[in-house]
Amino acid sequence: MSFGSTLDKLTVPGILDFSLPPALEASEPPEARGLARDEVRLMVSSLAADTVEHAQFRDLPDYLRPGDLLVINTSGTLNAALVATRADGERYELHLSSRLPAHVWIVEMRRIAGHKTLPFYDATPGETFSLPAGASVTLHTPHNSQPGPKRLWIATLSLPYDLHAYLNEHGFPIRYGYVHEAWPLDYYQTVYVTEPGSAEMPSAGRAFTPELITRLVAHGIQIAPLILHTGVASLEAHEPPYEEYYRIAPETAQMVNTARRAGRRIIAVGTTAVRALETVTTQDGVTHPGEGWTRLVITPARGLRAVNGLLTGLHEPQATHLAMLQALTHCPTGECDHLALAYHEALAHGYLWHEFGDLHLLLP
């Protein structure tokens, strides 16, 4: 399969803009394609050498060295989608995004269109939608006060019993149009989950297996956990960032600081781990424990203070997450277009995008 026509549209500077062929959107878990979790492909970038290698994710220990620190996000995915019924009887899909203080939520209401859902922009403040088992959601005010369509809302839920029990019984995982079938929640979890809270899977860690983690630890790789509960913001549409809850334990902050002082590599597993770490890292490069809500967006102008490596999926054209990758890929030997090189390679070799797709390891 050739993707030559897409390569010509990949341009730098600025956030990368390219055409993503539908054939490269992973529409099902790798298990449905006859692969184990750790048999997805891994593209390995060397920033210093400005080179790209192609491997399988289970080869990850071959590209790491004793003393490397992997920082993982142990947030678990919720059954964050619910069927919602408007007063006129029309059915929608409610996506729970972020649970804020004072028991309010950021939510998204979507129109049901076959197996897909589409953003719904015509809700009104104060409107209440019915949810299963006598529950309801009331939309209070748009989350974004800027001009334009209102996709996200501040809302309150009225539930008959505990949130997690309710979602386990009546909810289902959020999925987008490129995923054609419904898959159980287990397919949207990493193997190292410690607490539920994410609307969407922190998918950079999905390919890890218990056996691979054992191999990494035996190889001398250190692993430090943190929490960042992900929401559903469509950052690739250039919407302003919004609050996500994070928690960095003192032990994790200490491991990051020790690794930095020793000159070792600190590799975040996923952009969520980067966002959390960078929120609590000062300009002089000291990482502190902390807990709260972050609105931080990483750009090349802001730069990175906490990490010098990243394991991540492949991001959509012009996605804001690509700005974070650009902040990381300023080559040690000077300015370079390494990110463009890597995405050329991913397109040319037919890598798969999205949460069930392939992965990209960027090393200093």
Coordinates of N, CA, C and O in Angstrom, one line a residue, residues 109-255:
M109 N -22.3 16.6 25.0 CA -23.4 16.0 24.5 C -23.2 15.7 23.0 O -22.8 16.7 22.3
R110 N -23.5 14.5 22.5 CA -23.3 14.2 21.1 C -24.5 13.6 20.5 O -25.3 12.9 21.1
R111 N -24.7 13.9 19.2 CA -25.8 13.3 18.5 C -25.4 11.9 18.0 O -24.3 11.7 17.6
I112 N -26.4 11.0 18.0 CA -26.1 9.6 17.6 C -26.4 9.6 16.1 O -27.5 10.0 15.6
A113 N -25.4 9.1 15.3 CA -25.6 9.0 13.8 C -25.1 7.7 13.4 O -23.9 7.5 13.0
G114 N -25.9 6.7 13.4 CA -25.5 5.3 13.1 C -24.5 4.8 14.2 O -24.8 4.9 15.4
H115 N -23.4 4.3 13.8 CA -22.4 3.8 14.8 C -21.5 5.0 15.2 O -20.7 4.8 16.1
K116 N -21.7 6.2 14.6 CA -20.9 7.3 15.0 C -21.7 8.3 15.9 O -22.9 8.2 16.0
T117 N -21.0 9.2 16.6 CA -21.6 10.3 17.2 C -21.0 11.6 16.8 O -19.8 11.6 16.4
L118 N -21.7 12.6 16.8 CA -21.2 13.9 16.3 C -21.5 15.0 17.4 O -22.5 14.9 18.1
P119 N -20.6 16.0 17.4 CA -20.9 17.1 18.4 C -22.3 17.7 18.3 O -22.7 17.9 17.2
F120 N -22.9 18.0 19.4 CA -24.2 18.6 19.4 C -24.1 20.0 20.0 O -23.6 20.2 21.2
Y121 N -24.4 21.0 19.2 CA -24.2 22.4 19.6 C -25.4 23.1 20.0 O -25.3 24.3 20.2
D122 N -26.6 22.5 20.0 CA -27.8 23.2 20.2 C -28.5 23.1 21.5 O -29.7 23.4 21.7
A123 N -27.7 22.6 22.5 CA -28.3 22.5 23.9 C -28.4 23.9 24.4 O -27.8 24.9 24.0
T124 N -29.3 24.0 25.5 CA -29.5 25.3 26.1 C -29.2 25.3 27.6 O -29.4 24.2 28.2
P125 N -28.8 26.4 28.2 CA -28.5 26.4 29.6 C -29.7 26.0 30.4 O -30.8 26.4 30.1
G126 N -29.5 25.2 31.4 CA -30.6 24.7 32.3 C -31.3 23.5 31.7 O -32.2 23.0 32.4
E127 N -31.0 23.0 30.6 CA -31.6 21.9 30.0 C -31.2 20.6 30.7 O -30.1 20.4 31.0
T128 N -32.2 19.7 31.0 CA -32.0 18.4 31.6 C -32.3 17.3 30.7 O -33.3 17.3 30.0
F129 N -31.4 16.3 30.6 CA -31.5 15.1 29.8 C -31.7 13.9 30.8 O -31.0 13.9 31.8
S130 N -32.6 13.0 30.5 CA -32.8 11.8 31.3 C -31.7 10.8 31.0 O -31.3 10.6 29.8
L131 N -31.2 10.1 32.0 CA -30.2 9.0 31.9 C -30.9 7.7 32.3 O -31.9 7.7 33.0
P132 N -30.2 6.6 32.1 CA -30.8 5.3 32.5 C -31.0 5.2 34.0 O -30.4 5.9 34.8
A133 N -32.0 4.4 34.4 CA -32.3 4.1 35.8 C -32.7 5.3 36.6 O -32.4 5.4 37.8
G134 N -33.4 6.3 36.0 CA -33.9 7.4 36.7 C -32.9 8.5 37.0 O -33.2 9.5 37.7
A135 N -31.7 8.4 36.4 CA -30.7 9.4 36.6 C -30.9 10.6 35.6 O -31.7 10.5 34.7
S136 N -30.2 11.7 35.8 CA -30.3 12.8 34.9 C -29.1 13.6 34.9 O -28.3 13.5 35.8
V137 N -28.9 14.5 33.8 CA -27.8 15.4 33.8 C -28.4 16.8 33.4 O -29.3 16.9 32.5
T138 N -28.0 17.8 34.1 CA -28.5 19.2 33.8 C -27.3 20.0 33.3 O -26.2 20.1 34.0
L139 N -27.4 20.6 32.2 CA -26.4 21.5 31.6 C -26.6 22.9 32.1 O -27.7 23.5 32.0
H140 N -25.6 23.5 32.7 CA -25.7 24.8 33.4 C -25.2 25.9 32.5 O -25.9 26.9 32.2
T141 N -24.0 25.8 32.0 CA -23.4 26.9 31.3 C -22.3 26.3 30.4 O -21.6 25.3 30.8
P142 N -22.0 26.9 29.2 CA -20.9 26.4 28.4 C -19.6 26.5 29.1 O -19.4 27.5 29.8
H143 N -18.7 25.5 28.9 CA -17.4 25.6 29.6 C -16.6 26.7 29.0 O -15.8 27.3 29.7
N144 N -16.7 26.9 27.7 CA -15.9 27.9 27.0 C -16.7 29.1 26.7 O -17.7 29.1 26.0
S145 N -16.2 30.2 27.3 CA -17.0 31.5 27.1 C -16.6 32.2 25.8 O -17.2 33.3 25.5
Q146 N -15.7 31.7 25.0 CA -15.3 32.4 23.8 C -16.4 32.2 22.7 O -17.2 31.3 22.8
P147 N -16.4 33.1 21.7 CA -17.4 33.0 20.7 C -17.2 31.7 19.9 O -16.1 31.1 19.8
G148 N -18.3 31.2 19.4 CA -18.3 30.0 18.6 C -19.2 28.9 19.1 O -19.8 29.1 20.2
P149 N -19.2 27.7 18.5 CA -20.1 26.6 18.9 C -19.7 26.2 20.3 O -18.5 26.2 20.7
K150 N -20.7 25.7 21.1 CA -20.4 25.3 22.5 C -20.5 23.8 22.5 O -21.6 23.2 22.5
R151 N -19.4 23.1 22.6 CA -19.4 21.7 22.7 C -19.3 21.1 24.1 O -19.9 20.1 24.4
L152 N -18.6 21.7 25.0 CA -18.4 21.3 26.3 C -19.2 22.1 27.3 O -19.3 23.4 27.1
W153 N -19.8 21.5 28.3 CA -20.7 22.2 29.2 C -20.3 21.9 30.7 O -19.7 20.8 31.0
I154 N -20.5 22.8 31.6 CA -20.5 22.6 33.0 C -21.9 22.0 33.4 O -22.9 22.6 33.0
A155 N -21.9 20.9 34.1 CA -23.1 20.2 34.3 C -23.1 19.5 35.7 O -22.0 19.4 36.3
T156 N -24.3 19.1 36.2 CA -24.4 18.3 37.4 C -25.1 17.0 37.1 O -26.0 17.0 36.2
L157 N -24.8 16.0 37.7 CA -25.4 14.7 37.6 C -26.3 14.4 38.8 O -25.9 14.7 39.9
S158 N -27.4 13.8 38.5 CA -28.3 13.3 39.6 C -28.3 11.8 39.4 O -29.0 11.3 38.4
L159 N -27.7 11.0 40.3 CA -27.6 9.6 40.1 C -28.3 8.9 41.3 O -28.3 9.4 42.4
P160 N -28.8 7.7 41.1 CA -29.5 7.0 42.1 C -28.6 6.3 43.1 O -29.0 5.9 44.2
Y161 N -27.3 6.1 42.7 CA -26.3 5.5 43.6 C -24.9 5.8 43.2 O -24.7 6.7 42.3
D162 N -23.9 5.2 43.8 CA -22.5 5.5 43.6 C -22.1 5.6 42.1 O -22.6 4.8 41.3
L163 N -21.3 6.7 41.8 CA -20.9 6.9 40.4 C -20.3 5.7 39.7 O -20.8 5.3 38.6
H164 N -19.3 5.1 40.3 CA -18.6 4.0 39.6 C -19.5 2.8 39.4 O -19.4 2.2 38.4
A165 N -20.3 2.5 40.4 CA -21.2 1.4 40.3 C -22.2 1.7 39.2 O -22.6 0.8 38.4
Y166 N -22.7 3.0 39.1 CA -23.7 3.3 38.1 C -23.1 3.2 36.7 O -23.7 2.7 35.8
L167 N -21.8 3.8 36.5 CA -21.2 3.7 35.2 C -20.9 2.3 34.8 O -21.0 1.9 33.6
N168 N -20.5 1.4 35.8 CA -20.2 0.0 35.5 C -21.5 -0.7 35.0 O -21.4 -1.6 34.1
E169 N -22.6 -0.3 35.5 CA -23.9 -0.9 35.1 C -24.5 -0.3 33.8 O -25.0 -1.1 33.0
H170 N -24.4 1.0 33.6 CA -25.2 1.6 32.6 C -24.3 2.3 31.5 O -24.8 2.7 30.5
G171 N -23.0 2.5 31.8 CA -22.1 3.2 30.9 C -21.4 2.3 30.0 O -21.5 1.1 30.1
F172 N -20.7 2.9 29.1 CA -19.8 2.1 28.1 C -18.7 3.1 27.7 O -18.7 4.3 27.9
P173 N -17.6 2.5 27.2 CA -16.4 3.3 26.8 C -16.8 4.3 25.7 O -17.5 4.0 24.8
I174 N -16.2 5.5 25.8 CA -16.3 6.4 24.7 C -15.5 5.9 23.5 O -14.4 5.4 23.6
R175 N -16.2 5.9 22.3 CA -15.5 5.5 21.1 C -15.8 6.5 20.0 O -16.9 7.2 20.0
Y176 N -15.0 6.6 19.0 CA -15.2 7.6 17.9 C -15.4 6.9 16.6 O -15.4 5.6 16.6
G177 N -15.7 7.6 15.6 CA -16.2 7.0 14.4 C -15.3 6.0 13.7 O -15.8 5.1 13.0
Y178 N -14.0 6.1 13.9 CA -13.1 5.2 13.3 C -13.1 3.8 14.0 O -12.6 2.9 13.4
V179 N -13.7 3.7 15.2 CA -13.9 2.4 15.8 C -15.3 2.0 15.5 O -16.3 2.5 16.0
H180 N -15.4 0.9 14.7 CA -16.7 0.6 14.1 C -17.6 -0.3 15.1 O -18.8 -0.4 14.9
E181 N -16.9 -1.0 16.0 CA -17.6 -1.9 16.9 C -17.4 -1.5 18.3 O -16.4 -0.8 18.7
A182 N -18.4 -1.8 19.2 CA -18.2 -1.6 20.6 C -17.3 -2.7 21.2 O -17.5 -3.9 20.9
W183 N -16.4 -2.2 22.1 CA -15.5 -3.2 22.7 C -15.6 -3.0 24.2 O -15.8 -1.9 24.7
P184 N -15.5 -4.1 25.0 CA -15.6 -4.0 26.5 C -14.5 -3.1 27.1 O -13.5 -2.8 26.5
L185 N -14.8 -2.6 28.3 CA -13.9 -1.7 28.9 C -12.5 -2.2 29.1 O -11.5 -1.5 29.1
D186 N -12.4 -3.5 29.3 CA -11.0 -4.1 29.4 C -10.1 -3.7 28.3 O -8.9 -3.7 28.5
Y187 N -10.6 -3.6 27.1 CA -9.8 -3.2 25.9 C -9.3 -1.8 26.0 O -8.4 -1.4 25.3
Y188 N -9.9 -1.0 26.9 CA -9.5 0.4 27.0 C -8.7 0.7 28.3 O -8.6 1.8 28.8
Q189 N -8.2 -0.4 28.9 CA -7.4 -0.3 30.2 C -6.0 -0.7 29.9 O -5.7 -1.6 29.1
T190 N -5.0 0.0 30.6 CA -3.7 -0.5 30.7 C -3.6 -1.6 31.8 O -4.5 -1.7 32.6
V191 N -2.5 -2.3 31.8 CA -2.4 -3.4 32.8 C -2.0 -2.9 34.2 O -2.0 -3.7 35.1
Y192 N -1.6 -1.6 34.3 CA -1.1 -1.1 35.5 C -2.0 -0.1 36.2 O -1.6 0.8 36.9
V193 N -3.3 -0.2 35.9 CA -4.3 0.8 36.4 C -4.3 0.7 38.0 O -4.3 -0.4 38.5
T194 N -4.4 1.8 38.6 CA -4.6 1.9 40.1 C -5.9 2.5 40.5 O -6.4 2.2 41.6
E195 N -6.4 3.4 39.8 CA -7.7 4.0 40.1 C -8.4 4.6 38.9 O -7.8 5.1 38.0
P196 N -9.7 4.4 38.8 CA -10.5 4.9 37.7 C -10.6 6.4 37.7 O -10.6 7.0 38.8
G197 N -10.8 7.0 36.5 CA -11.0 8.5 36.5 C -10.9 9.1 35.1 O -11.2 10.3 35.0
S198 N -10.4 8.4 34.1 CA -10.2 9.0 32.8 C -11.3 8.7 31.9 O -11.9 7.6 31.8
A199 N -11.7 9.8 31.2 CA -12.8 9.6 30.2 C -12.3 8.9 29.0 O -13.0 8.1 28.3
E200 N -11.0 9.1 28.6 CA -10.4 8.3 27.5 C -9.1 7.7 28.0 O -8.4 8.2 28.9
M201 N -8.8 6.5 27.4 CA -7.7 5.8 27.9 C -6.4 6.5 27.7 O -6.1 7.1 26.6
P202 N -5.5 6.6 28.7 CA -4.1 7.0 28.5 C -3.4 6.0 27.6 O -2.7 5.1 28.1
S203 N -3.6 6.1 26.3 CA -3.3 4.9 25.5 C -1.9 4.6 25.2 O -1.6 3.6 24.6
A204 N -0.9 5.5 25.5 CA 0.5 5.2 25.2 C 0.9 4.0 26.0 O 1.9 3.4 25.6
G205 N 0.3 3.7 27.1 CA 0.7 2.6 27.9 C -0.1 1.3 27.6 O 0.2 0.3 28.3
R206 N -1.0 1.3 26.6 CA -1.8 0.1 26.4 C -1.0 -1.1 26.0 O -1.4 -2.2 26.3
A207 N 0.1 -1.0 25.3 CA 0.9 -2.1 24.8 C 1.7 -2.8 25.8 O 2.2 -3.9 25.6
F208 N 1.8 -2.3 27.0 CA 2.6 -3.0 28.1 C 1.8 -4.2 28.5 O 0.6 -4.2 28.6
T209 N 2.6 -5.2 28.8 CA 2.0 -6.5 29.4 C 2.8 -6.7 30.7 O 3.9 -6.2 30.9
P210 N 2.2 -7.5 31.6 CA 3.0 -7.9 32.8 C 4.3 -8.5 32.5 O 5.3 -8.2 33.2
E211 N 4.4 -9.3 31.5 CA 5.7 -9.9 31.1 C 6.7 -8.9 30.7 O 7.9 -9.0 31.1
L212 N 6.3 -8.0 29.9 CA 7.2 -6.9 29.4 C 7.7 -6.0 30.6 O 8.9 -5.7 30.6
I213 N 6.8 -5.7 31.5 CA 7.2 -4.9 32.6 C 8.2 -5.6 33.4 O 9.2 -5.1 33.9
T214 N 8.0 -6.9 33.6 CA 9.0 -7.8 34.3 C 10.3 -7.7 33.7 O 11.4 -7.6 34.3
R215 N 10.4 -7.8 32.3 CA 11.6 -7.8 31.6 C 12.3 -6.4 31.8 O 13.5 -6.3 32.0
L216 N 11.5 -5.3 31.8 CA 12.1 -4.0 31.9 C 12.7 -3.8 33.3 O 13.8 -3.3 33.4
V217 N 12.0 -4.3 34.3 CA 12.5 -4.1 35.7 C 13.8 -5.0 35.8 O 14.8 -4.6 36.5
A218 N 13.8 -6.2 35.3 CA 15.0 -7.1 35.4 C 16.1 -6.4 34.6 O 17.3 -6.7 35.0
H219 N 15.9 -5.6 33.6 CA 16.9 -4.9 32.8 C 17.4 -3.7 33.5 O 18.3 -3.0 33.0
G220 N 16.9 -3.3 34.7 CA 17.3 -2.2 35.4 C 16.6 -0.9 35.1 O 17.0 0.2 35.5
I221 N 15.4 -1.0 34.5 CA 14.6 0.2 34.2 C 13.8 0.5 35.4 O 13.1 -0.4 36.0
Q222 N 13.7 1.7 35.8 CA 12.9 2.2 36.9 C 11.6 2.7 36.4 O 11.5 3.2 35.3
I223 N 10.5 2.5 37.2 CA 9.2 2.9 36.8 C 8.6 3.7 37.9 O 8.5 3.3 39.1
A224 N 8.1 4.9 37.6 CA 7.5 5.8 38.6 C 6.1 6.1 38.1 O 5.8 6.6 37.0
P225 N 5.1 5.9 39.0 CA 3.7 6.2 38.7 C 3.3 7.6 39.1 O 3.8 8.2 40.0
L226 N 2.3 8.1 38.3 CA 1.5 9.3 38.7 C 0.1 9.1 38.2 O -0.2 8.1 37.5
I227 N -0.7 10.1 38.5 CA -2.1 10.1 38.1 C -2.4 11.4 37.3 O -2.1 12.5 37.7
L228 N -3.0 11.3 36.1 CA -3.7 12.4 35.5 C -4.9 11.8 34.8 O -4.8 10.9 34.0
H229 N -6.1 12.2 35.2 CA -7.3 11.8 34.7 C -7.7 12.5 33.4 O -7.9 13.8 33.4
T230 N -7.7 11.9 32.3 CA -7.8 12.5 31.0 C -9.3 12.8 30.7 O -10.2 12.1 31.1
G231 N -9.5 13.9 30.0 CA -10.9 14.3 29.6 C -11.1 14.0 28.1 O -10.4 13.3 27.4
V232 N -12.1 14.7 27.5 CA -12.4 14.5 26.1 C -12.2 15.7 25.2 O -12.8 15.8 24.1
A233 N -11.4 16.7 25.7 CA -11.2 17.9 24.9 C -10.7 17.6 23.5 O -9.8 16.8 23.4
S234 N -11.2 18.3 22.5 CA -10.8 18.1 21.1 C -9.7 19.1 20.8 O -9.9 20.1 20.1
L235 N -8.5 18.8 21.4 CA -7.4 19.8 21.2 C -7.0 19.9 19.8 O -6.4 20.9 19.4
E236 N -7.2 18.8 19.0 CA -6.8 18.9 17.6 C -7.6 19.9 16.8 O -7.3 20.3 15.7
A237 N -8.8 20.3 17.4 CA -9.6 21.4 16.8 C -9.2 22.8 17.4 O -10.0 23.7 17.2
H238 N -8.1 22.8 18.1 CA -7.6 24.1 18.6 C -8.5 24.7 19.7 O -8.5 25.9 19.8
E239 N -9.3 23.9 20.4 CA -10.0 24.4 21.5 C -9.1 24.7 22.7 O -8.1 24.1 22.8
P240 N -9.5 25.7 23.5 CA -8.6 26.0 24.6 C -8.5 24.8 25.6 O -9.5 24.0 25.7
P241 N -7.4 24.6 26.2 CA -7.3 23.5 27.2 C -8.2 23.7 28.4 O -8.6 24.8 28.7
Y242 N -8.5 22.6 29.0 CA -9.3 22.8 30.2 C -8.7 21.9 31.3 O -7.7 21.2 31.2
E243 N -9.3 22.0 32.5 CA -8.7 21.4 33.7 C -8.7 19.9 33.6 O -9.7 19.2 33.2
E244 N -7.6 19.3 34.0 CA -7.5 17.8 34.3 C -6.9 17.6 35.6 O -5.9 18.3 36.0
Y245 N -7.4 16.7 36.3 CA -6.9 16.4 37.7 C -5.6 15.6 37.6 O -5.5 14.6 36.9
Y246 N -4.6 16.0 38.5 CA -3.4 15.2 38.5 C -3.0 15.0 40.0 O -3.4 15.7 40.9
R247 N -2.1 14.0 40.2 CA -1.5 13.8 41.5 C -0.1 13.2 41.3 O 0.0 12.2 40.7
I248 N 0.9 13.8 41.9 CA 2.3 13.4 41.9 C 2.7 13.1 43.3 O 2.8 14.0 44.1
A249 N 3.0 11.8 43.6 CA 3.4 11.4 44.9 C 4.8 11.9 45.2 O 5.7 12.0 44.3
P250 N 5.2 12.1 46.5 CA 6.6 12.5 46.8 C 7.6 11.5 46.3 O 8.7 11.9 45.8
E251 N 7.3 10.2 46.3 CA 8.2 9.2 45.8 C 8.5 9.3 44.3 O 9.7 9.2 43.9
T252 N 7.5 9.7 43.6 CA 7.7 9.9 42.1 C 8.5 11.1 41.9 O 9.5 11.1 41.1
A253 N 8.2 12.2 42.6 CA 9.0 13.4 42.4 C 10.5 13.2 42.8 O 11.4 13.6 42.1
Q254 N 10.7 12.4 43.8 CA 12.1 12.1 44.2 C 12.8 11.3 43.2 O 14.0 11.6 42.8
M255 N 12.1 10.3 42.6 CA 12.7 9.5 41.5 C 13.1 10.3 40.3 O 14.2 10.1 39.7

